[in-house]
mmCIF file of C-alpha atoms in Angstrom:
data_model
loop_
_atom_site.group_PDB
_atom_site.id
_atom_site.type_symbol
_atom_site.label_atom_id
_atom_site.label_comp_id
_atom_site.label_asym_id
_atom_site.label_seq_id
_atom_site.Cartn_x
_atom_site.Cartn_y
_atom_site.Cartn_z
ATOM 1 C CA MET A 33 4.841 12.016 88.737
ATOM 2 C CA VAL A 34 7.611 10.108 90.053
ATOM 3 C CA ASP A 35 10.340 12.371 89.957
ATOM 4 C CA PHE A 36 7.683 15.009 91.761
ATOM 5 C CA ILE A 37 7.385 12.543 95.103
ATOM 6 C CA ASN A 38 10.965 11.915 94.902
ATOM 7 C CA LEU A 39 11.774 15.952 94.711
ATOM 8 C CA TYR A 40 9.113 16.628 97.117
ATOM 9 C CA GLN A 41 8.635 14.124 99.791
ATOM 10 C CA LEU A 42 9.099 16.344 102.773
ATOM 11 C CA PRO A 43 6.808 19.119 101.592
ATOM 12 C CA LEU A 44 4.035 16.706 100.702
ATOM 13 C CA ILE A 45 4.145 14.976 104.139
ATOM 14 C CA LEU A 46 4.133 18.323 105.833
ATOM 15 C CA LEU A 47 1.260 19.636 103.520
ATOM 16 C CA CYS A 48 -0.856 16.178 104.555
ATOM 17 C CA PHE A 49 0.235 16.875 107.859
ATOM 18 C CA ALA A 50 -1.350 20.756 107.870
ATOM 19 C CA ILE A 51 -4.260 19.223 106.336
ATOM 20 C CA GLY A 52 -5.148 16.708 108.817
ATOM 21 C CA CYS A 53 -4.454 19.908 111.417
ATOM 22 C CA ILE A 54 -7.200 21.566 109.386
ATOM 23 C CA GLY A 55 -9.269 18.700 110.026
ATOM 24 C CA ALA A 56 -9.165 17.900 113.317
ATOM 25 C CA LEU A 57 -9.843 21.394 114.157
ATOM 26 C CA LEU A 58 -13.093 21.315 112.100
ATOM 27 C CA LEU A 59 -14.100 18.063 114.026
ATOM 28 C CA PHE A 60 -13.131 20.106 117.269
ATOM 29 C CA LYS A 61 -15.757 22.987 116.072
ATOM 30 C CA PHE A 62 -18.378 21.041 114.806
ATOM 31 C CA ALA A 63 -18.401 17.167 115.838
ATOM 32 C CA HIS A 64 -20.114 17.216 118.759
ATOM 33 C CA ARG A 65 -20.482 13.442 119.075
ATOM 34 C CA SER A 66 -17.594 10.873 120.035
ATOM 35 C CA LYS A 67 -18.635 8.801 116.891
ATOM 36 C CA ALA A 68 -16.539 10.841 114.582
ATOM 37 C CA TRP A 69 -13.631 10.690 116.636
ATOM 38 C CA GLU A 70 -13.879 6.789 116.918
ATOM 39 C CA VAL A 71 -14.080 6.557 113.062
ATOM 40 C CA ALA A 72 -10.423 9.067 113.108
ATOM 41 C CA ASP A 73 -9.096 6.687 115.823
ATOM 42 C CA VAL A 74 -9.935 3.372 113.075
ATOM 43 C CA ILE A 75 -8.247 5.606 110.300
ATOM 44 C CA TRP A 76 -5.349 6.245 112.704
ATOM 45 C CA VAL A 77 -4.771 2.424 113.186
ATOM 46 C CA ALA A 78 -5.088 1.373 109.799
ATOM 47 C CA LEU A 79 -3.039 3.879 108.216
ATOM 48 C CA GLY A 80 -0.416 3.171 111.049
ATOM 49 C CA GLY A 81 -0.441 -0.809 110.093
ATOM 50 C CA LEU A 82 0.089 0.386 106.358
ATOM 51 C CA GLY A 83 2.763 2.326 107.489
ATOM 52 C CA ALA A 84 4.294 -0.686 109.379
ATOM 53 C CA VAL A 85 3.961 -3.066 106.398
ATOM 54 C CA VAL A 86 5.795 -0.201 103.779
ATOM 55 C CA ALA A 87 8.607 0.180 106.319
ATOM 56 C CA ILE A 88 9.366 -3.587 106.464
ATOM 57 C CA ALA A 89 8.915 -3.612 102.486
ATOM 58 C CA VAL A 90 11.460 -0.239 102.277
ATOM 59 C CA GLY A 91 13.825 -2.129 104.353
ATOM 60 C CA ILE A 92 14.619 -4.435 101.724
ATOM 61 C CA TYR A 93 15.438 -1.688 99.189
ATOM 62 C CA GLN A 94 17.415 0.021 101.980
ATOM 63 C CA ASP A 95 19.353 -3.353 101.876
ATOM 64 C CA ASP A 96 19.963 -3.252 98.547
ATOM 65 C CA SER A 97 21.035 0.107 98.559
ATOM 66 C CA THR A 98 23.523 -0.392 101.206
ATOM 67 C CA ALA A 99 24.761 -3.785 99.235
ATOM 68 C CA LEU A 100 25.254 -1.425 95.579
ATOM 69 C CA ASN A 101 27.659 0.741 98.070
ATOM 70 C CA ARG A 102 29.429 -1.857 99.110
ATOM 71 C CA GLN A 103 29.964 -3.510 95.345
ATOM 72 C CA VAL A 104 30.933 -0.336 94.269
ATOM 73 C CA THR A 105 33.877 -0.020 97.000
ATOM 74 C CA VAL A 106 34.514 -3.829 96.153
ATOM 75 C CA ALA A 107 35.053 -3.083 92.235
ATOM 76 C CA TYR A 108 36.755 0.118 93.182
ATOM 77 C CA THR A 109 39.597 -1.543 94.800
ATOM 78 C CA ALA A 110 39.720 -4.263 92.250
ATOM 79 C CA SER A 111 40.235 -1.955 89.567
ATOM 80 C CA ARG A 112 42.687 0.032 92.052
ATOM 81 C CA ALA A 113 44.889 -3.478 91.871
ATOM 82 C CA PHE A 114 44.645 -4.389 88.644
ATOM 83 C CA ASP A 115 45.690 -0.817 87.522
ATOM 84 C CA ALA A 116 48.528 -1.265 89.680
ATOM 85 C CA ASP A 117 49.314 -4.853 88.604
ATOM 86 C CA ALA A 118 49.130 -4.067 84.752
ATOM 87 C CA ALA A 119 51.630 -1.001 85.185
ATOM 88 C CA ARG A 120 54.240 -3.035 87.192
ATOM 89 C CA PHE A 121 54.120 -5.747 84.562
ATOM 90 C CA ARG A 122 54.658 -3.696 81.563
ATOM 91 C CA LEU A 123 57.456 -1.746 83.124
ATOM 92 C CA ARG A 124 59.209 -4.308 84.192
ATOM 93 C CA TYR A 125 58.925 -6.308 81.079
ATOM 94 C CA CYS A 126 57.564 -4.783 78.257
ATOM 95 C CA VAL A 127 60.053 -1.710 77.895
ATOM 96 C CA GLY A 128 62.341 -2.568 74.942
ATOM 97 C CA SER A 129 61.261 -6.290 74.902
ATOM 98 C CA LYS A 130 62.586 -8.337 71.932
ATOM 99 C CA ASP A 131 61.113 -11.543 72.679
ATOM 100 C CA ALA A 132 58.122 -12.330 70.588
ATOM 101 C CA ASP A 133 56.504 -14.413 73.187
ATOM 102 C CA LEU A 134 56.744 -11.827 75.753
ATOM 103 C CA ILE A 135 55.585 -9.274 73.037
ATOM 104 C CA LYS A 136 52.402 -11.292 72.967
ATOM 105 C CA LEU A 137 51.916 -11.305 76.624
ATOM 106 C CA CYS A 138 52.259 -7.504 76.361
ATOM 107 C CA ASP A 139 50.075 -7.263 74.057
ATOM 108 C CA LYS A 140 47.391 -9.127 75.767
ATOM 109 C CA VAL A 141 48.018 -6.689 78.700
ATOM 110 C CA GLU A 142 47.496 -3.492 76.953
ATOM 111 C CA TYR A 143 44.061 -5.412 75.874
ATOM 112 C CA LEU A 144 43.061 -5.894 79.253
ATOM 113 C CA SER A 145 44.346 -2.742 80.431
ATOM 114 C CA ALA A 146 42.137 -1.174 77.318
ATOM 115 C CA SER A 147 39.048 -3.161 78.472
ATOM 116 C CA SER A 148 39.638 -2.066 82.176
ATOM 117 C CA ALA A 149 39.941 1.683 81.433
ATOM 118 C CA GLY A 150 36.144 0.842 79.047
ATOM 119 C CA ASN A 151 34.355 -1.046 81.914
ATOM 120 C CA THR A 152 35.853 1.632 84.872
ATOM 121 C CA ALA A 153 34.385 4.603 82.633
ATOM 122 C CA LEU A 154 30.855 3.675 83.065
ATOM 123 C CA PRO A 155 28.636 6.139 84.504
ATOM 124 C CA LEU A 156 27.638 4.425 87.605
ATOM 125 C CA PHE A 157 31.029 3.657 88.649
ATOM 126 C CA VAL A 158 32.814 6.832 87.784
ATOM 127 C CA SER A 159 30.349 8.659 89.643
ATOM 128 C CA VAL A 160 31.776 7.078 92.852
ATOM 129 C CA THR A 161 35.113 6.171 92.070
ATOM 130 C CA GLU A 162 36.237 10.065 90.882
ATOM 131 C CA ARG A 163 35.615 11.215 94.150
ATOM 132 C CA THR A 164 38.531 11.115 96.964
ATOM 133 C CA ALA A 165 36.139 9.178 99.237
ATOM 134 C CA PRO A 166 34.553 6.546 97.048
ATOM 135 C CA LEU A 167 30.916 6.558 98.568
ATOM 136 C CA GLU A 168 30.960 10.189 99.582
ATOM 137 C CA GLY A 169 27.444 12.178 98.911
ATOM 138 C CA PHE A 170 26.400 8.531 96.987
ATOM 139 C CA THR A 171 22.834 8.617 98.064
ATOM 140 C CA LEU A 172 19.714 6.910 96.303
ATOM 141 C CA LEU A 173 17.214 7.472 98.920
ATOM 142 C CA PHE A 174 16.793 11.215 99.793
ATOM 143 C CA GLY A 175 19.400 13.579 97.447
ATOM 144 C CA ARG A 176 19.093 17.001 96.539
ATOM 145 C CA ALA A 177 17.627 17.092 92.829
ATOM 146 C CA ARG A 178 20.821 17.517 91.241
ATOM 147 C CA GLU A 179 22.456 14.753 92.538
ATOM 148 C CA ARG A 180 19.020 12.632 91.838
ATOM 149 C CA ALA A 181 19.285 14.199 87.878
ATOM 150 C CA ALA A 182 22.685 13.215 87.716
ATOM 151 C CA MET A 183 22.227 9.662 89.071
ATOM 152 C CA GLU A 184 19.077 8.598 86.994
ATOM 153 C CA LYS A 185 21.294 9.990 83.983
ATOM 154 C CA ALA A 186 24.000 7.916 84.978
ATOM 155 C CA ALA A 187 21.585 4.829 85.443
ATOM 156 C CA ALA A 188 20.072 5.272 82.059
ATOM 157 C CA GLU A 189 23.670 5.493 80.357
ATOM 158 C CA LEU A 190 24.728 2.512 82.259
ATOM 159 C CA GLU A 191 22.122 0.410 81.210
ATOM 160 C CA ALA A 192 23.154 1.258 77.373
ATOM 161 C CA ALA A 193 27.119 1.185 77.657
ATOM 162 C CA GLU A 194 28.679 -2.020 76.463
ATOM 163 C CA PHE A 195 30.463 -4.169 78.994
ATOM 164 C CA ILE A 196 34.204 -5.316 77.674
ATOM 165 C CA ALA A 197 35.892 -8.242 78.700
ATOM 166 C CA PHE A 198 38.707 -9.981 77.337
ATOM 167 C CA ASP A 199 39.992 -13.756 77.779
ATOM 168 C CA THR A 200 42.822 -13.632 79.653
ATOM 169 C CA ARG A 201 44.072 -17.172 78.661
ATOM 170 C CA ASP A 202 43.226 -17.617 75.032
ATOM 171 C CA VAL A 203 45.316 -20.101 73.012
ATOM 172 C CA PRO A 204 48.037 -17.741 71.649
ATOM 173 C CA THR A 205 48.435 -16.648 75.243
ATOM 174 C CA VAL A 206 48.359 -19.895 76.958
ATOM 175 C CA MET A 207 51.248 -21.104 74.106
ATOM 176 C CA ALA A 208 53.414 -17.630 75.000
ATOM 177 C CA LEU A 209 53.292 -19.036 78.582
ATOM 178 C CA GLU A 210 54.367 -22.349 78.132
ATOM 179 C CA HIS A 211 56.825 -21.572 75.622
ATOM 180 C CA LEU A 212 58.954 -18.285 78.360
ATOM 181 C CA GLU A 213 57.789 -20.748 81.487
ATOM 182 C CA PRO A 214 61.388 -22.816 81.285
ATOM 183 C CA THR A 215 63.355 -19.857 80.997
ATOM 184 C CA ARG A 216 61.392 -16.971 82.351
ATOM 185 C CA PRO A 217 59.005 -18.534 84.847
ATOM 186 C CA GLU A 218 59.136 -14.898 87.004
ATOM 187 C CA ILE A 219 57.418 -13.317 84.003
ATOM 188 C CA ALA A 220 54.669 -16.593 83.657
ATOM 189 C CA ALA A 221 53.796 -16.102 87.035
ATOM 190 C CA ASP A 222 53.421 -12.559 87.281
ATOM 191 C CA TYR A 223 51.254 -12.789 84.166
ATOM 192 C CA ARG A 224 49.219 -15.251 85.517
ATOM 193 C CA VAL A 225 48.702 -13.001 89.067
ATOM 194 C CA LEU A 226 47.904 -9.690 86.604
ATOM 195 C CA ALA A 227 45.033 -12.649 84.766
ATOM 196 C CA LEU A 228 43.461 -13.297 88.158
ATOM 197 C CA THR A 229 43.389 -9.987 89.238
ATOM 198 C CA TYR A 230 41.457 -9.053 85.982
ATOM 199 C CA ASP A 231 39.066 -12.024 86.152
ATOM 200 C CA ALA A 232 38.617 -10.482 89.698
ATOM 201 C CA LEU A 233 37.919 -7.255 88.095
ATOM 202 C CA ILE A 234 35.442 -8.032 85.614
ATOM 203 C CA ALA A 235 33.442 -10.563 87.843
ATOM 204 C CA GLU A 236 33.286 -7.509 90.375
ATOM 205 C CA ILE A 237 31.609 -5.083 87.781
ATOM 206 C CA GLU A 238 29.556 -7.794 86.408
ATOM 207 C CA SER A 239 28.129 -7.731 90.160
ATOM 208 C CA LEU A 240 27.985 -4.228 90.430
ATOM 209 C CA ARG A 241 25.799 -3.987 87.384
ATOM 210 C CA ARG A 242 23.343 -6.652 88.755
ATOM 211 C CA ALA A 243 23.343 -5.039 92.331
ATOM 212 C CA TRP A 244 22.803 -2.006 90.295
ATOM 213 C CA ASP A 245 19.531 -3.561 88.210
ATOM 214 C CA VAL A 246 18.413 -5.077 91.766
ATOM 215 C CA LEU A 247 17.969 -1.631 93.370
ATOM 216 C CA GLN A 248 16.252 -0.108 90.404
ATOM 217 C CA SER A 249 13.728 -2.912 90.069
ATOM 218 C CA GLY A 250 12.381 -1.877 93.883
ATOM 219 C CA ARG A 251 12.534 1.907 93.511
ATOM 220 C CA ALA A 252 8.756 1.581 93.230
ATOM 221 C CA LEU A 253 8.894 0.751 97.059
ATOM 222 C CA LEU A 254 10.159 4.691 97.479
ATOM 223 C CA ILE A 255 6.984 6.210 96.574
ATOM 224 C CA LEU A 256 4.914 3.807 98.077
ATOM 225 C CA GLN A 257 6.892 4.954 101.495
ATOM 226 C CA CYS A 258 6.356 8.250 100.803
ATOM 227 C CA ILE A 259 2.824 7.682 100.265
ATOM 228 C CA ALA A 260 2.205 5.701 103.488
ATOM 229 C CA VAL A 261 4.184 8.317 105.519
ATOM 230 C CA CYS A 262 1.826 11.101 104.186
ATOM 231 C CA LEU A 263 -0.907 9.269 104.874
ATOM 232 C CA VAL A 264 0.124 9.019 108.526
ATOM 233 C CA ALA A 265 0.934 12.350 108.621
ATOM 234 C CA PHE A 266 -2.694 13.077 107.743
ATOM 235 C CA ALA A 267 -4.201 10.911 110.093
ATOM 236 C CA ALA A 268 -1.737 11.726 113.019
ATOM 237 C CA PRO A 269 -3.719 14.904 114.217
ATOM 238 C CA PHE A 270 -6.643 13.185 114.605
ATOM 239 C CA ARG A 271 -5.613 10.772 116.397
ATOM 240 C CA LEU A 272 -3.990 13.509 118.836
ATOM 241 C CA GLY A 273 -7.466 15.120 118.467
ATOM 242 C CA ARG A 274 -9.364 11.383 119.898
ATOM 243 C CA THR A 275 -6.915 11.453 122.723
ATOM 244 C CA ILE A 276 -7.638 15.301 123.381
ATOM 245 C CA ASP A 277 -11.530 14.919 123.219
ATOM 246 C CA GLY A 278 -11.121 11.766 125.565
ATOM 247 C CA LEU A 279 -9.458 13.686 128.433
ATOM 248 C CA VAL A 280 -11.924 16.452 128.308
#
C-alpha cells in the first residue's frame, strides 16, 4: 500500500480532483439549497487546515532529507581525503621498506585502507558516490519507480551491512611511532595526520548512517502528505462551486 501511494501520487491527486469536480457538478444540478454549499465550504476549510498542518510536518522530513544529502557530500569528501593520504603514505614510505617499525605502520595503513573500502561500499554511499556529481539524481521525495526501488533496496542492504572500523592508535602502532619519531619524525607526523583523517572519515560515515535512520523513521509523513493533498484536491471543486453559487 505504501509503495502504491508513493508510486502513483500524481494520478491519485488528479483522481481525487476529478471526483470532486463530478461531485460539485452534481450539487449544481440537484442541490437547490445553499445549505449543501455551506457544508462543502466547511469541509474545504477543515481539509485546508489539515493540509497546512501536514505541510509543516513534512517540512521536517524535507529538512532531514537535506541533512542526509549534505552528510553524503561530507562523507564522500572525507573518503577522498583519506584515500589520497593513505596512497601518499604508502608510496612515500612503504615501497621497499626494511625497517620493522615502519612495516608495522605500513601494515596498519593497509588495514585502515581496507576498512575504508569496505565502509564506502555501503549501498547508500555507493549509490551516490559512483556518480560524477555526488548528489545528482539523489531524490527521496519524488523519484521514478526504478530509482525508488533501487534506493529502498540500498536501504535494506545498508541496515544489514557490517560497519568496519580499526583503532588508529593501538599499542603496537604507538610503540612504532615512538621508535621512529627520534630518527624519522616526518613519518610519525604523516601517520598522525593520516590517523586523524581516518577518524574523521569513520565519524562522518557513522553520521551518515544515523541521518539515514532518522530519515527512514519519518517516511510515514510522505504518505500522510499524499493523503492530505488528495483530500484537498477533492474538496477544491466544492469550494469553487460555493463561490460560483454565491455569485449567481
